[in-house]
XYZ file of C-alpha atoms in Angstrom:
637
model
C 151.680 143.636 50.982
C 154.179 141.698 53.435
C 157.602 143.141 53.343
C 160.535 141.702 54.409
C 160.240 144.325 57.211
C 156.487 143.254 58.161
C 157.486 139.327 58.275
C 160.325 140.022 60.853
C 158.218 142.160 62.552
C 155.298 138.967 62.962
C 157.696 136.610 63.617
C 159.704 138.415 66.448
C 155.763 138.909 68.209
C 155.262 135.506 67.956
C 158.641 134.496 69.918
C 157.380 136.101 72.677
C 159.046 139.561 71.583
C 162.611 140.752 71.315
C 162.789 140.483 75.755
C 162.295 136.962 74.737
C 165.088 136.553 72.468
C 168.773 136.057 73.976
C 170.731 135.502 70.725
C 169.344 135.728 67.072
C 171.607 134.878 63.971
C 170.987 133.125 60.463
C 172.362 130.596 58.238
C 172.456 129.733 54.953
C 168.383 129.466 54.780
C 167.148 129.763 58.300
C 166.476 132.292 61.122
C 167.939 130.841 64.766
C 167.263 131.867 67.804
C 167.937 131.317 71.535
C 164.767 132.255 74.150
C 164.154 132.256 77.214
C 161.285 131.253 77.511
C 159.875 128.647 74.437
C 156.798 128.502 75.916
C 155.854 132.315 74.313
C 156.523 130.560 71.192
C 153.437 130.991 68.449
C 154.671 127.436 66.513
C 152.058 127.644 64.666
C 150.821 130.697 63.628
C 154.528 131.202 62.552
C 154.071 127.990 60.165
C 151.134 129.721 58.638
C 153.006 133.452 57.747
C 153.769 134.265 54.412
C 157.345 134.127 53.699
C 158.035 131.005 56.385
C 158.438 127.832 55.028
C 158.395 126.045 58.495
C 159.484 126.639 62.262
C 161.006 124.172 64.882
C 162.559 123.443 68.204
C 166.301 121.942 67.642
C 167.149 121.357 71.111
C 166.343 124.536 72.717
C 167.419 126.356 69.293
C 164.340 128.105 67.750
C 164.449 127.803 63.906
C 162.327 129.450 61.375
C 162.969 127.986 57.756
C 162.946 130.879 55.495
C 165.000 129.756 52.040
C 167.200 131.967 49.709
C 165.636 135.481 51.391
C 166.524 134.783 55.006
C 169.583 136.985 54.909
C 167.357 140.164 53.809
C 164.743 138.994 56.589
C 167.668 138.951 59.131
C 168.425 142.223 58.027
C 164.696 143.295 59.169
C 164.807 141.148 62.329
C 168.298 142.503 63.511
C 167.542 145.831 64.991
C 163.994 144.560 66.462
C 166.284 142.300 68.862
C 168.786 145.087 69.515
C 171.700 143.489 71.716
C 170.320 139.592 71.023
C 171.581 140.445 67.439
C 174.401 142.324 67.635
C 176.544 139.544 69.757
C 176.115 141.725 73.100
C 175.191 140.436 76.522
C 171.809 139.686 77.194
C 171.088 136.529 79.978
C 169.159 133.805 79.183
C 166.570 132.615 81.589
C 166.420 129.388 80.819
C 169.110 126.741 80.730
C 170.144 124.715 77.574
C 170.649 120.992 77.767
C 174.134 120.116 77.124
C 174.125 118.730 73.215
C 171.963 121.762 72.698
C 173.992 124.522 73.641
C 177.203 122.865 72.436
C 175.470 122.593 69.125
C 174.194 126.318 69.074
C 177.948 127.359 70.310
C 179.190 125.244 67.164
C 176.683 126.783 64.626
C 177.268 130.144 65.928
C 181.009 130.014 65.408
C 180.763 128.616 61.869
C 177.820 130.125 60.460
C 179.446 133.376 60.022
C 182.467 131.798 58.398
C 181.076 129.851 55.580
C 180.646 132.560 53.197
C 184.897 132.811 53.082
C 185.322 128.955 53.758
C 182.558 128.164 50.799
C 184.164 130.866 48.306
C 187.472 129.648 49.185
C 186.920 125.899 48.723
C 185.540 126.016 45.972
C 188.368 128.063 44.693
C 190.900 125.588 45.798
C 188.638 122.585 44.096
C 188.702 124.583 40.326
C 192.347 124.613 40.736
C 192.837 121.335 41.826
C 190.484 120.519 38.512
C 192.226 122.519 36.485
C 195.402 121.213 37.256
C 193.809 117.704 36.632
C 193.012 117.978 33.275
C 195.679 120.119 32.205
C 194.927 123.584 31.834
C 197.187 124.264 34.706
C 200.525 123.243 36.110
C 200.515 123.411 39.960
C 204.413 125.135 39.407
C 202.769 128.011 37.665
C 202.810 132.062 38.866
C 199.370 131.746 37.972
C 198.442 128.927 40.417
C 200.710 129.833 42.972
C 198.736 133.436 43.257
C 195.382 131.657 42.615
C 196.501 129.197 45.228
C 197.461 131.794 48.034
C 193.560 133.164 47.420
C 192.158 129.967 47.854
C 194.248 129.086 50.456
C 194.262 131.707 52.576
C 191.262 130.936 54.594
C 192.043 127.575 55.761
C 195.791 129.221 56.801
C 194.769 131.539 58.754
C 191.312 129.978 59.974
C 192.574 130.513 63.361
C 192.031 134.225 63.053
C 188.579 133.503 61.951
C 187.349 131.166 64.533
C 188.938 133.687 67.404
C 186.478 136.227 65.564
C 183.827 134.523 65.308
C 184.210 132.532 68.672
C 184.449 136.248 70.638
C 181.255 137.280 68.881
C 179.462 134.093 70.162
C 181.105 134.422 73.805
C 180.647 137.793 73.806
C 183.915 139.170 74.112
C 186.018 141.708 72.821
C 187.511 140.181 69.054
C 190.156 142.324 68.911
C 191.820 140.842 71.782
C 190.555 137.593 70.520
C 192.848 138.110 67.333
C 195.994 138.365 69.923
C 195.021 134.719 70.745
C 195.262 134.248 66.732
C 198.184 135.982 66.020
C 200.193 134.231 69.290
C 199.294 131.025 68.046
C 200.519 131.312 64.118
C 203.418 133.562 65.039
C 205.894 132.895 62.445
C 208.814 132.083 64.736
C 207.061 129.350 66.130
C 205.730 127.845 62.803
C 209.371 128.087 61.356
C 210.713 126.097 64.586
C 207.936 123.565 64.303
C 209.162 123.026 60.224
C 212.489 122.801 61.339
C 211.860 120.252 63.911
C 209.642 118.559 61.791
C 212.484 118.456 58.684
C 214.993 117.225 61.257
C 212.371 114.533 62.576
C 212.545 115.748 66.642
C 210.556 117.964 68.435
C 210.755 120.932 70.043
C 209.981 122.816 73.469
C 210.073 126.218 75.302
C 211.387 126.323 78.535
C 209.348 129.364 79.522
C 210.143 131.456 82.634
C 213.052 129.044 82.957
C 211.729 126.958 86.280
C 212.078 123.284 84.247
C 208.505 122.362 83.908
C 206.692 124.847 81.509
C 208.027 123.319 78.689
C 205.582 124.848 75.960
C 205.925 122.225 72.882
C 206.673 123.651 69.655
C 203.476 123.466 67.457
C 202.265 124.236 64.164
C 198.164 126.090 64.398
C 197.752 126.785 60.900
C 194.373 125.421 59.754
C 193.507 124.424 63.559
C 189.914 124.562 64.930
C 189.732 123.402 68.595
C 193.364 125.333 70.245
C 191.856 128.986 69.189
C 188.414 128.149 70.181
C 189.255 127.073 73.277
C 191.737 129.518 74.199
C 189.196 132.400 72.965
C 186.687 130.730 75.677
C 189.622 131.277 78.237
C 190.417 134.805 77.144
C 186.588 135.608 77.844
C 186.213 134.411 81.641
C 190.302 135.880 82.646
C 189.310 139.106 81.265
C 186.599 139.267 82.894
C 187.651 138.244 86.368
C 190.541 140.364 85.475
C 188.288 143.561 85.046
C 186.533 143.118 88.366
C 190.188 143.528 90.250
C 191.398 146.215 88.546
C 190.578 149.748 89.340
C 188.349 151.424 86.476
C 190.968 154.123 86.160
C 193.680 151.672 84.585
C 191.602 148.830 83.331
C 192.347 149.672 79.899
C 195.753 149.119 79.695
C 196.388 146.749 82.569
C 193.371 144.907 82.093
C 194.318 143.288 78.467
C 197.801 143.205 79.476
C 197.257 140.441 82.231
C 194.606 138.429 80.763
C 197.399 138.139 77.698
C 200.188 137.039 80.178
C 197.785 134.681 82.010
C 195.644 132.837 78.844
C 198.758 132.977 76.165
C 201.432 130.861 78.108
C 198.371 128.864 79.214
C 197.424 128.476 75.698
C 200.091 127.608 74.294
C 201.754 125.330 77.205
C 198.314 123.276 77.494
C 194.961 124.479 76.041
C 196.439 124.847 72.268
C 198.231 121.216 72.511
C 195.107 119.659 74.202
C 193.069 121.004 71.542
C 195.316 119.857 69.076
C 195.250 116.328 70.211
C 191.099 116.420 70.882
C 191.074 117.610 66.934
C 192.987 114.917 65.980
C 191.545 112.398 67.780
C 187.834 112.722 66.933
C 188.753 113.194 63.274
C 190.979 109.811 63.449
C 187.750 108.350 65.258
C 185.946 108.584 62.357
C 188.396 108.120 59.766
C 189.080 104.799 61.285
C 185.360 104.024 61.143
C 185.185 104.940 57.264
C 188.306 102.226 56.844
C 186.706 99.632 59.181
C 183.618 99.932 57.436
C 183.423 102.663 54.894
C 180.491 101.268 53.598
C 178.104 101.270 56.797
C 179.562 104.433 57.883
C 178.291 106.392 54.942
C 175.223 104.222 54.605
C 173.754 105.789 57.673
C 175.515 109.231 57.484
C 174.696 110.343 53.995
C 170.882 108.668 54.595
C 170.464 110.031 57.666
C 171.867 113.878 56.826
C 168.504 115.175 56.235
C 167.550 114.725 59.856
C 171.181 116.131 60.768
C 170.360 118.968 58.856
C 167.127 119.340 60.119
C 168.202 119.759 63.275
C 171.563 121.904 62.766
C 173.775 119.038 64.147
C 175.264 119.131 60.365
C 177.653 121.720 61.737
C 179.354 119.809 64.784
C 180.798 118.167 61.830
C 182.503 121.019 60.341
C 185.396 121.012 62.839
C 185.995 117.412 62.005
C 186.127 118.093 58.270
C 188.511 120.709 58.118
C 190.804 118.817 61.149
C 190.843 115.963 58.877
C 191.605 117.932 55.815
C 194.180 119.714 57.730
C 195.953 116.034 58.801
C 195.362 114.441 56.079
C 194.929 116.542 53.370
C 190.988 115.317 52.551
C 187.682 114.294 54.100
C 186.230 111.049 53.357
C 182.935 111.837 55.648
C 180.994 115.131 55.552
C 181.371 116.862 52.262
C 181.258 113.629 50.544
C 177.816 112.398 52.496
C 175.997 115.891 52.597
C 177.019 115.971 48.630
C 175.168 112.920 48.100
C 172.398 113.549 50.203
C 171.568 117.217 48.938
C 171.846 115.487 45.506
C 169.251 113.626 46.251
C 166.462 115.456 47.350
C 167.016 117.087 43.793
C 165.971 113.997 42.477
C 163.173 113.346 44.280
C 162.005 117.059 43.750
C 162.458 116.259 40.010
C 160.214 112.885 40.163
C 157.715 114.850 42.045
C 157.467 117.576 39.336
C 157.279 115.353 36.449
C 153.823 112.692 37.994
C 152.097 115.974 40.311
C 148.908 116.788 37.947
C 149.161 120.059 40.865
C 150.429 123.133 38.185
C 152.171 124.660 41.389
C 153.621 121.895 43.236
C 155.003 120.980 39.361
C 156.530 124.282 39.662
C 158.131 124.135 42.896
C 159.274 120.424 42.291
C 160.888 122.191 39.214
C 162.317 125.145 40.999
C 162.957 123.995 44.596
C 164.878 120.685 42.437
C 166.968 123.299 41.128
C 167.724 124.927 44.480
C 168.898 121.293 46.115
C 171.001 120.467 42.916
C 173.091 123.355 43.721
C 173.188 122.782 47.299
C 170.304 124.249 49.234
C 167.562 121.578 50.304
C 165.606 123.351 52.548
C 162.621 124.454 49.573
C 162.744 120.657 48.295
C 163.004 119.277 51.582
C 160.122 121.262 53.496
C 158.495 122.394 50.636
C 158.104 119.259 47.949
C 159.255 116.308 49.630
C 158.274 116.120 53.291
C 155.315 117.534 52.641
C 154.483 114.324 50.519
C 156.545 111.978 52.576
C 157.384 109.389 50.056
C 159.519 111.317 48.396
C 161.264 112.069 51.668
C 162.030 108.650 52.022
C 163.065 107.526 48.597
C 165.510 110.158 48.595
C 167.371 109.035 51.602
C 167.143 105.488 51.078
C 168.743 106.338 47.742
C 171.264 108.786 49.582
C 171.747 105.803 51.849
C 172.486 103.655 48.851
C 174.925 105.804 46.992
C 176.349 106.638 50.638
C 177.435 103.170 51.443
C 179.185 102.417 47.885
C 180.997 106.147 48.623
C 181.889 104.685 51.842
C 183.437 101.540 50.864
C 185.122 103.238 47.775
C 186.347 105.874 49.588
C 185.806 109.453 47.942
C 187.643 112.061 49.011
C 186.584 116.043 49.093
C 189.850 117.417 49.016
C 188.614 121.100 50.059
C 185.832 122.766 51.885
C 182.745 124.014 50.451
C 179.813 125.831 52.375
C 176.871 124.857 50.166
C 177.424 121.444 48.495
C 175.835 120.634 45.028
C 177.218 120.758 41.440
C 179.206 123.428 42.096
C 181.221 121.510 44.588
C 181.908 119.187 42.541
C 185.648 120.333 42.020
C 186.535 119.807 45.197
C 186.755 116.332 44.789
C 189.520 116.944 42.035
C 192.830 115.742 43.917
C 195.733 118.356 43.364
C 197.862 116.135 42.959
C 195.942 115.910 39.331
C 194.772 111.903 39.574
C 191.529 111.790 38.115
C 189.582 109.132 39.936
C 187.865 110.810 42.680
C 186.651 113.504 40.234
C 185.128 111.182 37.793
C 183.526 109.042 40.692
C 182.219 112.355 42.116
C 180.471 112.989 38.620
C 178.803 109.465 38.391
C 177.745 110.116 41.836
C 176.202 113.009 41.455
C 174.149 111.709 38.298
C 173.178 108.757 39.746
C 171.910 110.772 42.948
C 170.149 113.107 40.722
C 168.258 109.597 38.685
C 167.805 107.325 41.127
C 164.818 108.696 43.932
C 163.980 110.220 40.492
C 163.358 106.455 38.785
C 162.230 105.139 42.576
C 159.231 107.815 42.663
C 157.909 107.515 39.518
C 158.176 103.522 40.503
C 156.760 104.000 43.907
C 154.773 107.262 43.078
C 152.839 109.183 46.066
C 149.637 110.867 47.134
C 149.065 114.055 44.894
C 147.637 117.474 45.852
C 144.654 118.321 44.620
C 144.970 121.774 43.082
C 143.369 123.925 45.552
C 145.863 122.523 48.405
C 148.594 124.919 47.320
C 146.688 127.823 45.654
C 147.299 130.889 47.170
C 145.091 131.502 50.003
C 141.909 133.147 48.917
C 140.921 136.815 50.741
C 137.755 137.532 51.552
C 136.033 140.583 49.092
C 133.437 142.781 49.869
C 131.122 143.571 47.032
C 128.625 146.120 47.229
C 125.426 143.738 48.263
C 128.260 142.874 51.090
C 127.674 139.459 50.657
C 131.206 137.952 51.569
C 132.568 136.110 48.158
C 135.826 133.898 47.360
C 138.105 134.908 44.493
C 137.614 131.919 42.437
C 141.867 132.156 40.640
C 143.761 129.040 41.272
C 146.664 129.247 39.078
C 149.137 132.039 40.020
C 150.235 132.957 36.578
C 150.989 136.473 35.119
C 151.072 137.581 30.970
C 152.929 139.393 29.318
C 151.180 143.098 29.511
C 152.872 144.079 26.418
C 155.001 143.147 23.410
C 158.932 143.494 23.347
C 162.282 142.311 24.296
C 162.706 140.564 27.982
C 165.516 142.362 30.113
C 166.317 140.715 33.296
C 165.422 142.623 36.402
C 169.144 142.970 37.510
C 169.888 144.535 34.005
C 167.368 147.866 34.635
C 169.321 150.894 35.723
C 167.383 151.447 38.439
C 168.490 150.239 41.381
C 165.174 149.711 43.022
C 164.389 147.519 40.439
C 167.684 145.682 39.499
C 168.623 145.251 43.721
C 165.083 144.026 43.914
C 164.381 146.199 46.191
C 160.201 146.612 45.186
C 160.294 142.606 44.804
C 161.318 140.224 42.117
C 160.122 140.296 38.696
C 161.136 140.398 35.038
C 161.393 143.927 32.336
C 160.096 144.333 28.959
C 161.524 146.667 26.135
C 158.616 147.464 24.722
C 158.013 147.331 20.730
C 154.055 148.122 21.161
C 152.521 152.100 22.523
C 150.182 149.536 25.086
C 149.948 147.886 28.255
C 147.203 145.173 29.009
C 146.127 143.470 32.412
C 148.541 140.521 33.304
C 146.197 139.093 35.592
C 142.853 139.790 37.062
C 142.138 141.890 39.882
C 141.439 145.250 40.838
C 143.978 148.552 40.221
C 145.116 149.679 43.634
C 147.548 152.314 42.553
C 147.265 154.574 39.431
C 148.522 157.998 39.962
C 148.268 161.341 37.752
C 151.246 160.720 35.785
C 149.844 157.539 34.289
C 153.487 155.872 34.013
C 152.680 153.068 36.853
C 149.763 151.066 37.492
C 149.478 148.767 41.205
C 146.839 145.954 40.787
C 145.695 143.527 43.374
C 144.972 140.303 41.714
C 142.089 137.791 42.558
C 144.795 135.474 43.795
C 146.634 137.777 46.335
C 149.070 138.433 43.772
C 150.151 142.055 43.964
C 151.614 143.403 40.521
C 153.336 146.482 39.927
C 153.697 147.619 36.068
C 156.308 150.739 35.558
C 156.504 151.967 32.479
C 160.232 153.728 31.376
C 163.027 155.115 33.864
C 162.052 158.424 35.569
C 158.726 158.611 33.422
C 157.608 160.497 36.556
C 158.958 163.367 35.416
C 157.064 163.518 32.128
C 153.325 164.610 34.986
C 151.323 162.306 32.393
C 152.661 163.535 28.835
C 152.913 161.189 26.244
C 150.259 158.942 27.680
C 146.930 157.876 28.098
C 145.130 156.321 31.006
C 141.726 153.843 30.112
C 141.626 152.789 33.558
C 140.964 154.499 36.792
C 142.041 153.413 40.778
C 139.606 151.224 42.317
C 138.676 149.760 38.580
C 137.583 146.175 38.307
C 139.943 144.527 35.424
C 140.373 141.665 33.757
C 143.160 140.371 31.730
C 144.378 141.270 28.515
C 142.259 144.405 29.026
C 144.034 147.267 27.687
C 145.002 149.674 30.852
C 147.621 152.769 29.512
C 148.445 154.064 25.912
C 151.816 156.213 25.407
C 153.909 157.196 22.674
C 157.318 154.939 23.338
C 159.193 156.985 20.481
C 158.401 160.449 22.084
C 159.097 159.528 25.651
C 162.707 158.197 24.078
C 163.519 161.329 22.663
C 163.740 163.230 25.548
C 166.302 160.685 26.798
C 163.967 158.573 28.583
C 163.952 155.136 28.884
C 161.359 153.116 28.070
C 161.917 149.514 29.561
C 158.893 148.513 31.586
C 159.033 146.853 35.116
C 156.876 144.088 36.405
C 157.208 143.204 39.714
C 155.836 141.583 42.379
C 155.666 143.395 45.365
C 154.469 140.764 47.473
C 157.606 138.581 46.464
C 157.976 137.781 50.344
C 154.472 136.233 50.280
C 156.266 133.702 47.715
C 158.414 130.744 47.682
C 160.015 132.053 44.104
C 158.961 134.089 41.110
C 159.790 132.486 38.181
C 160.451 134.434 34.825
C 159.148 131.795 32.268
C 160.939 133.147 29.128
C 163.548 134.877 27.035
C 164.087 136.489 23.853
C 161.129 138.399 22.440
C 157.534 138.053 24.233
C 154.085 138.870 23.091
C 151.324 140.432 25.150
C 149.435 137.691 26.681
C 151.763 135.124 26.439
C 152.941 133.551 30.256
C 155.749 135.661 31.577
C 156.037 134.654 35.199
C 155.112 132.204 37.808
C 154.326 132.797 41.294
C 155.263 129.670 43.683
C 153.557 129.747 47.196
């Protein structure tokens, strides 16, 4: 059984160990890492692990594609690479190439940020919808508070990046948020409004010699200044460290990198950052009004390699700039919307022709998953790994791009994963409809047309046994080596009742998922059957949980009631023992439901998959009331 634990484990071996690792971190569905030596890498045999859905070299950045668990699997990997994951100094030895390690320095900042940026967005985009169509009047106490939440992020995103940006140089943050807290001090911002009101500008003549004039600026919602100024903060204070005695290096020490990098920042680094900002962003802003429709042709077909490769988040800075300037961005959320859209699509078209039960499912499930805004599953998983699909889906992104382009639709907020929940962001505050309702048709027409253009086109299908789950080798007792012969992963119901979602159980170690994903029953039957074939692993004295190890790999745990432990065996009735051959719909454990309730016991049953990390998804198939033997989940390699 492969825990989360046991992947991380494999997959740190196969990077050459955690010496080998300089920096590990995660996104939204993938493991990164920085080596120093790529050679140690196992590419490979880290495609082949249960629980990867694919590794790669970006640059020098080592990626391993792990989908909607990678967070949990970062949890695992974390204290394996000690200082590497924990933002502490650890020297590489090995040299990045230049694009590579400014787009690693660029991922690292934002990753961390995009839970607050995505939550916050989106926020700001309901608002601006609601205000659009009524519910809401953007002079209401309720939207101004609503409003502050949303917009509180992009305010003080300064204080953010310097957080996030002394994590990734490896400095102390605290001192990074005195960077912050110079730059947005409130006397400056109220001096920039004023100047701004009164149409002049205004400087600081600081120390009083004539030439430091420090201009008068406004860093709310800035990206480059604290960035930069954060990376200047990191080198002073450490030069500053080596000069000063140990005995008053903490107090003297922070006090003269502040009165070296502050002035500096905000006399030159802060307004050169401001200008580089504004200056890429208008770079592409002008090429979206040159030629709107060529721009977005190749940017929204293209995004699938961008995100492939992580360069999707050297856009981020230019996004938020431009929404800072201008108020929207024409290029990334727009583009990536599109593009994530569809994959969906394509996913869909695959799932409808495949004759392949499983890659039906995935198309089905992994669709889903890129609707809403992750396209790694669909991408790696359905898509690529047919290739046609792949292509119809960008040449249809590429399509819908260009018309985006030349219309020109607007995002008017951020949003960290970008599918049909994003779609509010495209709702203008100022409560004009258009962009919304173009935003809508686009996303419908990115979700039907790589769906029409593969069923037109069609592919080459899987044959069945291409995405079975890998078959183990069992001993019998003539030890002739045999093949389980199960293709389908599939699991009945073992018993009649009511379905109760997993997260619903009062058990946390069922509802947190903790044992794996799965599905309970509220029994209305005293019986449990086999759900699948296989052998019982696990069946211990008190009868209340049977383990079984299917022919397919699949590893199923069934516990009956909440704390049934306690009852050592009363109330029911094993006709199975451990080691037992089964097959299913055989009848495994009796017990009396109605006694075991009226000692205050519950009796909702668990089925769960322990090996959920082995998976791509487990899939409860229904709802309502379910009869034993009737298809309760579906296991998605």
């Amino acid at each position: 059984m492969a825990s989360h634990k046991e992947v991380a484990k494999q997959i740190v071996d196969k990077i050459g160990g955690s010496k080998n690792v300089d920096q590990a971190w995660h996104c939204v569905t993938r493991l990164r890492f920085n080596l120093d030596d790529k050679e140690k890498v196992e590419m490979e045999e880290i495609k082949k692990m249960n629980g990867v859905m694919g590794a790669q070299f970006s640059g020098d950045q080592f990626q391993v594609i792990i989908g909607n668990q990678v967070s949990d699997v970062f949890a695992e990997v974390e204290p394996l690479v000690g200082v590497a994951g924990s933002g502490e100094v650890k020297n590489s030895g090995e040299k990045q190439g230049a694009v590579s390690l400014v787009m690693d320095f660029i991922s690292g900042i934002f990753t961390p940020i995009l839970p607050a940026l995505a939550g916050a967005g989106l926020l700001k985009g309901f608002l601006a919808l609601f205000v659009t169509v009524g519910w809401l009047t953007n002079e209401s106490d309720t939207y101004m508070v609503l409003n502050a939440i949303g917009d509180s992020v992009f305010y003080f995103l300064p204080f953010f990046l310097a957080v996030s940006t002394a994590k990734k140089m490896r400095t102390n943050e605290y001192l990074a948020l005195i960077v912050a807290g110079t730059l947005m001090y409130p006397t400056f911002i109220e001096s920039f409004n004023a100047a701004q009101a009164a149409g002049t500008t205004e400087t600081l003549d600081f120390l009083g010699w004539g030439f430091i004039n420090i201009p008068v600026l406004n860093y709310d919602t800035s990206v480059i200044p604290v960035i930069l100024s954060v990376i200047l903060l990191k080198y002073v204070y450490n030069l500053v460290k080596k000069v000063i005695p140990s005995a008053i290096q903490l107090m003297f020490a922070p006090m003269i990198a502040f009165l070296i990098v502050l002035p500096l920042s905000l006399w030159i680094v802060g307004p050169l950052g401001t200008n580089i900002g504004n200056f890429v962003s208008d770079i592409f802003n002008w090429l979206f009004e040159f030629s709107g429709l060529f721009a977005g042709l190749l940017l929204a077909g293209l995004m699938p390699i961008i995100i492939m490769t992580g360069m999707h988040y050297a856009f981020a800075p230019i996004a938020i700039t431009s929404i800072a300037s201008l108020g929207y961005d024409s290029m990334v959320m727009p583009m990536m919307f599109i593009s994530n859209v569809a994959q969906a699509g394509a996913a869909f078209g695959v799932a409808v022709l495949t004759k392949n039960k499983q890659m039906k499912q995935l198309g089905l499930s992994s669709g889903i998953s890129a609707a809403i805004g992750i396209t790694e599953p669909a991408m790696y998983g359905v898509n690529m790994k047919l290739k046609k699909p792949f292509i119809l889906a960008m040449i249809s992104a590429g399509i819908l791009g260009a018309f985006a382009g030349w219309y020109g639709l607007k995002s008017y907020a951020m949003s960290g994963i970008v599918g049909v929940f994003a779609i509010p962001i495209f709702a203008d505050p100022a409560g004009e409809s258009a962009s919304l309702i173009v935003s809508i048709i686009l996303f419908i027409l990115a979700l039907v047309l790589p769906f029409i253009l593969v069923l037109i086109f069609r592919f080459k299908d899987v044959e069945d046994d291409t995405t079975a789950v890998a078959q183990p080798e069992v001993e019998k007792e003539d030890n002739k080596a045999v093949e389980a012969t199960g293709k389908e992963t599939m699991v009945q119901s073992p018993l009649k009742g009511t379905i109760v979602p997993l997260s619903e159980v009062s058990d946390p170690t069922f509802s947190e998922e903790i044992m794996g994903k799965g599905i309970a029953i509220e029994p209305e039957e005293n019986r449990v059957v086999a759900p699948i074939s296989g052998s019982i692993m696990v069946f211990p004295d008190s009868k209340h949980a049977i383990g079984i190890k299917g022919d397919n790999g699949e590893e199923i745990l069934i516990h009956i009631g909440i704390d049934t432990v306690s009852l050592k065996g009363e109330h029911f009735k094993g006709l199975i023992n451990e080691g037992d051959r089964i097959e299913v719909g055989q009848p495994l454990v009796e017990f009396d439901r109605e006694a075991i309730r009226e000692k205050d016991i519950q009796t909702v049953t668990m089925i769960v998959v322990t090996n959920t990390s082995e998976y791509l998804d487990v899939l409860p198939i229904h709802d309502g009331t379910i009869f034993e033997g009737e298809h309760l989940l579906s296991l998605i390699k």
